[in-house]
Amino acid sequence: MNNQVYISCSFSLKKELESELQTIKNVVVAHQYQPWVFVEHYNFAIQEEKEMMQQAMQDIENSVFLLAETTDKGIGIGIEAGYAKALKKPVVYLRKQSAAHSTTLAGLSDYQIVYQDTDDLANQLKQVLVVVTQMLRNE
């Protein structure tokens, strides 16, 4: 069974979100999934936008579900989440409580996690992954 989880997040804030991304990856691994953080694997030049999006779509196709960390709202995160949803893959919306709410991603997502800190993030994500895993097994 494929066990890759696509983790979508802001390229520009990947350093600031380092502890949150590590928490997400740790929880994902603890639930027997393989985390795939797009912004950690590739570095495309501006003129390589077509290649970048082709790679993102392929990586989403190869994933069982998508986690969208939207503490920093980004168009790319919304596009990736929309593509996963079109493929009928579960989408989980995550953001810090202090961050702006994304109505489009919240409306698109199957699950929402609004967290205060990394401990809260880990606890909520564990609960959601139990539900997502059960749902995927029942398909």
Short mmCIF file of N, CA and C in Angstrom, two decimals:
data_model
loop_
_atom_site.label_atom_id
_atom_site.label_comp_id
_atom_site.label_asym_id
_atom_site.label_seq_id
_atom_site.Cartn_x
_atom_site.Cartn_y
_atom_site.Cartn_z
N MET A 1 0.84 -1.20 0.00
CA MET A 1 0.00 0.00 0.00
C MET A 1 0.87 1.25 0.00
N ASN A 2 0.51 2.19 -0.83
CA ASN A 2 1.20 3.48 -0.85
C ASN A 2 0.96 4.18 0.48
N ASN A 3 2.01 4.75 1.05
CA ASN A 3 1.84 5.40 2.35
C ASN A 3 2.43 6.81 2.39
N GLN A 4 2.62 7.41 1.21
CA GLN A 4 3.16 8.76 1.16
C GLN A 4 2.08 9.78 1.49
N VAL A 5 2.45 10.76 2.31
CA VAL A 5 1.56 11.87 2.65
C VAL A 5 2.21 13.15 2.14
N TYR A 6 1.49 13.87 1.29
CA TYR A 6 1.98 15.12 0.73
C TYR A 6 1.72 16.24 1.74
N ILE A 7 2.78 16.95 2.11
CA ILE A 7 2.65 18.06 3.07
C ILE A 7 2.93 19.35 2.31
N SER A 8 1.89 20.14 2.19
CA SER A 8 1.95 21.40 1.47
C SER A 8 2.13 22.54 2.46
N CYS A 9 3.09 23.42 2.19
CA CYS A 9 3.30 24.57 3.07
C CYS A 9 3.98 25.68 2.29
N SER A 10 4.07 26.82 2.91
CA SER A 10 4.66 28.00 2.30
C SER A 10 6.16 27.82 2.11
N PHE A 11 6.63 28.05 0.88
CA PHE A 11 8.07 28.02 0.62
C PHE A 11 8.76 29.14 1.38
N SER A 12 8.14 30.33 1.37
CA SER A 12 8.79 31.50 1.99
C SER A 12 8.87 31.41 3.52
N LEU A 13 8.00 30.61 4.13
CA LEU A 13 8.02 30.49 5.60
C LEU A 13 8.53 29.13 6.08
N LYS A 14 9.17 28.36 5.21
CA LYS A 14 9.57 27.02 5.63
C LYS A 14 10.54 27.04 6.80
N LYS A 15 11.40 28.05 6.89
CA LYS A 15 12.32 28.15 8.04
C LYS A 15 11.56 28.47 9.32
N GLU A 16 10.63 29.42 9.24
CA GLU A 16 9.86 29.82 10.42
C GLU A 16 8.95 28.70 10.90
N LEU A 17 8.54 27.83 10.00
CA LEU A 17 7.65 26.72 10.35
C LEU A 17 8.41 25.41 10.59
N GLU A 18 9.71 25.51 10.77
CA GLU A 18 10.53 24.31 10.88
C GLU A 18 10.08 23.38 12.02
N SER A 19 9.81 23.92 13.19
CA SER A 19 9.39 23.06 14.31
C SER A 19 8.01 22.45 14.07
N GLU A 20 7.11 23.22 13.45
CA GLU A 20 5.79 22.69 13.13
C GLU A 20 5.89 21.57 12.08
N LEU A 21 6.72 21.80 11.05
CA LEU A 21 6.89 20.79 10.01
C LEU A 21 7.52 19.52 10.58
N GLN A 22 8.48 19.68 11.49
CA GLN A 22 9.09 18.50 12.11
C GLN A 22 8.07 17.75 12.96
N THR A 23 7.23 18.48 13.67
CA THR A 23 6.17 17.84 14.46
C THR A 23 5.23 17.06 13.55
N ILE A 24 4.82 17.69 12.45
CA ILE A 24 3.93 17.02 11.50
C ILE A 24 4.59 15.75 10.98
N LYS A 25 5.85 15.85 10.57
CA LYS A 25 6.56 14.68 10.03
C LYS A 25 6.67 13.58 11.07
N ASN A 26 6.97 13.94 12.31
CA ASN A 26 7.09 12.93 13.37
C ASN A 26 5.78 12.19 13.60
N VAL A 27 4.67 12.92 13.62
CA VAL A 27 3.36 12.29 13.82
C VAL A 27 3.01 11.41 12.63
N VAL A 28 3.29 11.88 11.44
CA VAL A 28 3.01 11.12 10.22
C VAL A 28 3.78 9.80 10.23
N VAL A 29 5.05 9.86 10.57
CA VAL A 29 5.89 8.65 10.63
C VAL A 29 5.38 7.70 11.72
N ALA A 30 4.99 8.24 12.86
CA ALA A 30 4.48 7.41 13.96
C ALA A 30 3.22 6.65 13.56
N HIS A 31 2.51 7.15 12.56
CA HIS A 31 1.30 6.48 12.07
C HIS A 31 1.57 5.66 10.80
N GLN A 32 2.83 5.31 10.59
CA GLN A 32 3.24 4.42 9.49
C GLN A 32 3.08 5.03 8.10
N TYR A 33 3.18 6.34 8.02
CA TYR A 33 3.15 7.02 6.73
C TYR A 33 4.52 7.62 6.44
N GLN A 34 4.75 7.91 5.18
CA GLN A 34 5.99 8.54 4.74
C GLN A 34 5.71 10.01 4.40
N PRO A 35 6.23 10.95 5.18
CA PRO A 35 5.97 12.37 4.88
C PRO A 35 6.73 12.82 3.64
N TRP A 36 6.09 13.66 2.84
CA TRP A 36 6.70 14.23 1.64
C TRP A 36 6.42 15.72 1.64
N VAL A 37 7.42 16.51 2.04
CA VAL A 37 7.29 17.96 2.08
C VAL A 37 7.90 18.51 0.79
N PHE A 38 7.05 18.92 -0.11
CA PHE A 38 7.48 19.36 -1.44
C PHE A 38 8.60 20.40 -1.36
N VAL A 39 8.44 21.41 -0.52
CA VAL A 39 9.42 22.51 -0.48
C VAL A 39 10.77 22.08 0.09
N GLU A 40 10.84 20.90 0.68
CA GLU A 40 12.12 20.39 1.18
C GLU A 40 12.85 19.54 0.13
N HIS A 41 12.15 19.14 -0.91
CA HIS A 41 12.74 18.23 -1.89
C HIS A 41 13.19 18.90 -3.18
N TYR A 42 12.63 20.05 -3.50
CA TYR A 42 12.91 20.67 -4.79
C TYR A 42 13.22 22.15 -4.61
N ASN A 43 13.96 22.66 -5.59
CA ASN A 43 14.23 24.09 -5.67
C ASN A 43 14.20 24.48 -7.14
N PHE A 44 13.06 24.93 -7.60
CA PHE A 44 12.88 25.28 -9.00
C PHE A 44 13.19 26.75 -9.25
N ALA A 45 13.75 27.03 -10.41
CA ALA A 45 13.96 28.41 -10.83
C ALA A 45 12.62 28.99 -11.27
N ILE A 46 12.53 30.32 -11.29
CA ILE A 46 11.29 31.00 -11.65
C ILE A 46 10.78 30.55 -13.02
N GLN A 47 11.67 30.38 -13.97
CA GLN A 47 11.25 29.99 -15.32
C GLN A 47 10.89 28.50 -15.43
N GLU A 48 10.99 27.75 -14.33
CA GLU A 48 10.65 26.33 -14.33
C GLU A 48 9.28 26.05 -13.70
N GLU A 49 8.37 27.03 -13.83
CA GLU A 49 7.06 26.89 -13.17
C GLU A 49 6.26 25.70 -13.68
N LYS A 50 6.35 25.40 -14.97
CA LYS A 50 5.62 24.25 -15.51
C LYS A 50 6.17 22.94 -14.94
N GLU A 51 7.47 22.83 -14.90
CA GLU A 51 8.11 21.63 -14.33
C GLU A 51 7.77 21.48 -12.84
N MET A 52 7.76 22.60 -12.14
CA MET A 52 7.44 22.57 -10.71
C MET A 52 6.03 22.03 -10.48
N MET A 53 5.07 22.54 -11.23
CA MET A 53 3.68 22.11 -11.03
C MET A 53 3.46 20.69 -11.52
N GLN A 54 4.15 20.28 -12.58
CA GLN A 54 4.06 18.88 -13.02
C GLN A 54 4.57 17.95 -11.93
N GLN A 55 5.68 18.34 -11.30
CA GLN A 55 6.25 17.52 -10.23
C GLN A 55 5.31 17.50 -9.02
N ALA A 56 4.76 18.64 -8.66
CA ALA A 56 3.82 18.69 -7.54
C ALA A 56 2.62 17.79 -7.80
N MET A 57 2.07 17.86 -9.01
CA MET A 57 0.91 17.02 -9.33
C MET A 57 1.26 15.54 -9.27
N GLN A 58 2.42 15.19 -9.78
CA GLN A 58 2.85 13.78 -9.73
C GLN A 58 3.01 13.32 -8.28
N ASP A 59 3.62 14.17 -7.44
CA ASP A 59 3.82 13.82 -6.03
C ASP A 59 2.48 13.69 -5.30
N ILE A 60 1.51 14.53 -5.63
CA ILE A 60 0.18 14.44 -5.02
C ILE A 60 -0.51 13.16 -5.49
N GLU A 61 -0.39 12.86 -6.77
CA GLU A 61 -0.96 11.61 -7.29
C GLU A 61 -0.39 10.39 -6.57
N ASN A 62 0.88 10.46 -6.18
CA ASN A 62 1.56 9.36 -5.51
C ASN A 62 1.34 9.35 -4.00
N SER A 63 0.48 10.21 -3.50
CA SER A 63 0.23 10.31 -2.07
C SER A 63 -1.18 9.83 -1.72
N VAL A 64 -1.35 9.38 -0.48
CA VAL A 64 -2.67 8.90 -0.06
C VAL A 64 -3.56 10.03 0.44
N PHE A 65 -2.98 11.08 0.98
CA PHE A 65 -3.74 12.27 1.36
C PHE A 65 -2.80 13.45 1.46
N LEU A 66 -3.38 14.64 1.68
CA LEU A 66 -2.61 15.88 1.70
C LEU A 66 -2.86 16.63 2.99
N LEU A 67 -1.77 17.12 3.59
CA LEU A 67 -1.82 18.02 4.74
C LEU A 67 -1.43 19.40 4.25
N ALA A 68 -2.31 20.37 4.44
CA ALA A 68 -2.08 21.74 3.96
C ALA A 68 -1.83 22.65 5.16
N GLU A 69 -0.56 22.98 5.40
CA GLU A 69 -0.20 23.87 6.50
C GLU A 69 -0.30 25.29 5.96
N THR A 70 -1.33 26.02 6.44
CA THR A 70 -1.64 27.33 5.85
C THR A 70 -1.43 28.49 6.81
N THR A 71 -0.52 28.33 7.75
CA THR A 71 -0.22 29.46 8.63
C THR A 71 0.16 30.68 7.79
N ASP A 72 0.86 30.44 6.69
CA ASP A 72 1.11 31.48 5.70
C ASP A 72 0.32 31.10 4.46
N LYS A 73 -0.76 31.82 4.21
CA LYS A 73 -1.61 31.48 3.06
C LYS A 73 -0.83 31.66 1.77
N GLY A 74 -0.90 30.66 0.93
CA GLY A 74 -0.21 30.73 -0.35
C GLY A 74 -1.08 30.15 -1.45
N ILE A 75 -1.02 30.74 -2.60
CA ILE A 75 -1.81 30.26 -3.73
C ILE A 75 -1.45 28.82 -4.05
N GLY A 76 -0.16 28.50 -4.00
CA GLY A 76 0.29 27.15 -4.31
C GLY A 76 -0.32 26.11 -3.40
N ILE A 77 -0.46 26.43 -2.13
CA ILE A 77 -1.06 25.49 -1.17
C ILE A 77 -2.50 25.20 -1.58
N GLY A 78 -3.23 26.24 -1.95
CA GLY A 78 -4.61 26.06 -2.38
C GLY A 78 -4.73 25.25 -3.66
N ILE A 79 -3.82 25.48 -4.59
CA ILE A 79 -3.83 24.72 -5.85
C ILE A 79 -3.54 23.25 -5.56
N GLU A 80 -2.54 22.99 -4.72
CA GLU A 80 -2.19 21.61 -4.38
C GLU A 80 -3.35 20.91 -3.67
N ALA A 81 -3.96 21.60 -2.73
CA ALA A 81 -5.10 21.01 -2.01
C ALA A 81 -6.27 20.76 -2.96
N GLY A 82 -6.53 21.68 -3.85
CA GLY A 82 -7.61 21.50 -4.82
C GLY A 82 -7.35 20.33 -5.75
N TYR A 83 -6.11 20.15 -6.14
CA TYR A 83 -5.76 19.03 -7.00
C TYR A 83 -5.96 17.70 -6.26
N ALA A 84 -5.51 17.65 -5.00
CA ALA A 84 -5.71 16.43 -4.20
C ALA A 84 -7.19 16.14 -4.04
N LYS A 85 -7.99 17.15 -3.80
CA LYS A 85 -9.44 16.97 -3.63
C LYS A 85 -10.06 16.47 -4.94
N ALA A 86 -9.62 17.00 -6.07
CA ALA A 86 -10.13 16.54 -7.36
C ALA A 86 -9.81 15.07 -7.60
N LEU A 87 -8.70 14.62 -7.01
CA LEU A 87 -8.32 13.20 -7.10
C LEU A 87 -9.00 12.35 -6.03
N LYS A 88 -9.90 12.98 -5.28
CA LYS A 88 -10.66 12.31 -4.22
C LYS A 88 -9.77 11.83 -3.06
N LYS A 89 -8.71 12.60 -2.80
CA LYS A 89 -7.83 12.30 -1.68
C LYS A 89 -8.23 13.19 -0.50
N PRO A 90 -8.19 12.66 0.72
CA PRO A 90 -8.52 13.49 1.88
C PRO A 90 -7.55 14.68 2.01
N VAL A 91 -8.09 15.81 2.42
CA VAL A 91 -7.31 17.03 2.61
C VAL A 91 -7.51 17.49 4.06
N VAL A 92 -6.38 17.73 4.73
CA VAL A 92 -6.41 18.23 6.11
C VAL A 92 -5.85 19.65 6.11
N TYR A 93 -6.64 20.57 6.63
CA TYR A 93 -6.28 22.00 6.72
C TYR A 93 -5.68 22.24 8.10
N LEU A 94 -4.47 22.80 8.14
CA LEU A 94 -3.80 23.10 9.40
C LEU A 94 -3.33 24.55 9.42
N ARG A 95 -3.48 25.19 10.56
CA ARG A 95 -2.92 26.54 10.72
C ARG A 95 -2.79 26.86 12.20
N LYS A 96 -1.85 27.77 12.50
CA LYS A 96 -1.73 28.28 13.86
C LYS A 96 -2.98 29.10 14.18
N GLN A 97 -3.38 29.07 15.42
CA GLN A 97 -4.57 29.81 15.83
C GLN A 97 -4.42 31.30 15.54
N SER A 98 -3.21 31.82 15.63
CA SER A 98 -2.97 33.25 15.42
C SER A 98 -2.94 33.64 13.93
N ALA A 99 -2.95 32.66 13.03
CA ALA A 99 -2.87 32.93 11.59
C ALA A 99 -4.24 33.23 11.02
N ALA A 100 -4.24 33.91 9.91
CA ALA A 100 -5.49 34.24 9.22
C ALA A 100 -6.18 32.97 8.72
N HIS A 101 -7.48 32.94 8.84
CA HIS A 101 -8.29 31.82 8.38
C HIS A 101 -8.39 31.83 6.86
N SER A 102 -8.31 30.67 6.25
CA SER A 102 -8.50 30.54 4.80
C SER A 102 -9.86 29.93 4.56
N THR A 103 -10.80 30.73 4.10
CA THR A 103 -12.15 30.21 3.86
C THR A 103 -12.16 29.18 2.73
N THR A 104 -11.34 29.39 1.71
CA THR A 104 -11.34 28.44 0.60
C THR A 104 -10.78 27.09 1.02
N LEU A 105 -9.67 27.08 1.73
CA LEU A 105 -9.10 25.80 2.16
C LEU A 105 -9.95 25.14 3.23
N ALA A 106 -10.49 25.94 4.13
CA ALA A 106 -11.37 25.36 5.15
C ALA A 106 -12.59 24.73 4.49
N GLY A 107 -13.13 25.40 3.49
CA GLY A 107 -14.30 24.88 2.80
C GLY A 107 -14.01 23.64 1.97
N LEU A 108 -12.79 23.51 1.49
CA LEU A 108 -12.37 22.38 0.67
C LEU A 108 -11.97 21.16 1.50
N SER A 109 -11.48 21.41 2.70
CA SER A 109 -10.85 20.35 3.49
C SER A 109 -11.86 19.37 4.09
N ASP A 110 -11.36 18.17 4.36
CA ASP A 110 -12.15 17.14 5.02
C ASP A 110 -12.00 17.24 6.54
N TYR A 111 -10.86 17.75 6.99
CA TYR A 111 -10.56 17.88 8.42
C TYR A 111 -9.83 19.19 8.63
N GLN A 112 -10.03 19.79 9.81
CA GLN A 112 -9.38 21.06 10.13
C GLN A 112 -8.69 20.96 11.48
N ILE A 113 -7.46 21.48 11.51
CA ILE A 113 -6.69 21.54 12.74
C ILE A 113 -6.23 22.98 12.92
N VAL A 114 -6.72 23.62 13.96
CA VAL A 114 -6.28 24.97 14.33
C VAL A 114 -5.57 24.80 15.67
N TYR A 115 -4.26 25.03 15.67
CA TYR A 115 -3.44 24.67 16.83
C TYR A 115 -2.79 25.89 17.48
N GLN A 116 -2.48 25.73 18.78
CA GLN A 116 -1.84 26.79 19.55
C GLN A 116 -0.32 26.69 19.53
N ASP A 117 0.19 25.46 19.63
CA ASP A 117 1.63 25.22 19.68
C ASP A 117 1.90 23.82 19.13
N THR A 118 3.15 23.40 19.13
CA THR A 118 3.49 22.11 18.52
C THR A 118 2.90 20.93 19.29
N ASP A 119 2.75 21.05 20.60
CA ASP A 119 2.12 19.96 21.36
C ASP A 119 0.65 19.82 20.97
N ASP A 120 -0.04 20.93 20.86
CA ASP A 120 -1.44 20.93 20.45
C ASP A 120 -1.56 20.40 19.02
N LEU A 121 -0.65 20.82 18.15
CA LEU A 121 -0.62 20.34 16.77
C LEU A 121 -0.46 18.81 16.75
N ALA A 122 0.49 18.29 17.51
CA ALA A 122 0.74 16.84 17.53
C ALA A 122 -0.49 16.09 18.03
N ASN A 123 -1.10 16.57 19.10
CA ASN A 123 -2.27 15.88 19.66
C ASN A 123 -3.44 15.86 18.69
N GLN A 124 -3.73 17.00 18.09
CA GLN A 124 -4.85 17.05 17.14
C GLN A 124 -4.57 16.23 15.88
N LEU A 125 -3.32 16.30 15.40
CA LEU A 125 -2.98 15.56 14.18
C LEU A 125 -3.06 14.05 14.42
N LYS A 126 -2.65 13.60 15.58
CA LYS A 126 -2.76 12.17 15.92
C LYS A 126 -4.22 11.72 15.81
N GLN A 127 -5.12 12.51 16.36
CA GLN A 127 -6.54 12.16 16.33
C GLN A 127 -7.07 12.12 14.89
N VAL A 128 -6.69 13.10 14.09
CA VAL A 128 -7.16 13.14 12.70
C VAL A 128 -6.58 11.97 11.91
N LEU A 129 -5.32 11.63 12.13
CA LEU A 129 -4.71 10.54 11.37
C LEU A 129 -5.34 9.19 11.69
N VAL A 130 -5.80 9.01 12.91
CA VAL A 130 -6.53 7.78 13.24
C VAL A 130 -7.78 7.68 12.39
N VAL A 131 -8.52 8.77 12.27
CA VAL A 131 -9.76 8.80 11.49
C VAL A 131 -9.47 8.62 10.00
N VAL A 132 -8.47 9.33 9.48
CA VAL A 132 -8.12 9.24 8.06
C VAL A 132 -7.66 7.81 7.72
N THR A 133 -6.83 7.25 8.58
CA THR A 133 -6.34 5.88 8.34
C THR A 133 -7.49 4.90 8.30
N GLN A 134 -8.42 5.03 9.21
CA GLN A 134 -9.59 4.12 9.23
C GLN A 134 -10.42 4.30 7.96
N MET A 135 -10.61 5.55 7.55
CA MET A 135 -11.37 5.82 6.35
C MET A 135 -10.69 5.21 5.12
N LEU A 136 -9.37 5.35 5.02
CA LEU A 136 -8.63 4.82 3.87
C LEU A 136 -8.69 3.29 3.84
N ARG A 137 -8.67 2.67 5.00
CA ARG A 137 -8.75 1.20 5.07
C ARG A 137 -10.12 0.69 4.63
N ASN A 138 -11.15 1.52 4.84
CA ASN A 138 -12.52 1.11 4.49
C ASN A 138 -12.86 1.34 3.03
N GLU A 139 -11.98 1.98 2.28
CA GLU A 139 -12.27 2.26 0.87
C GLU A 139 -12.14 1.02 0.03
#
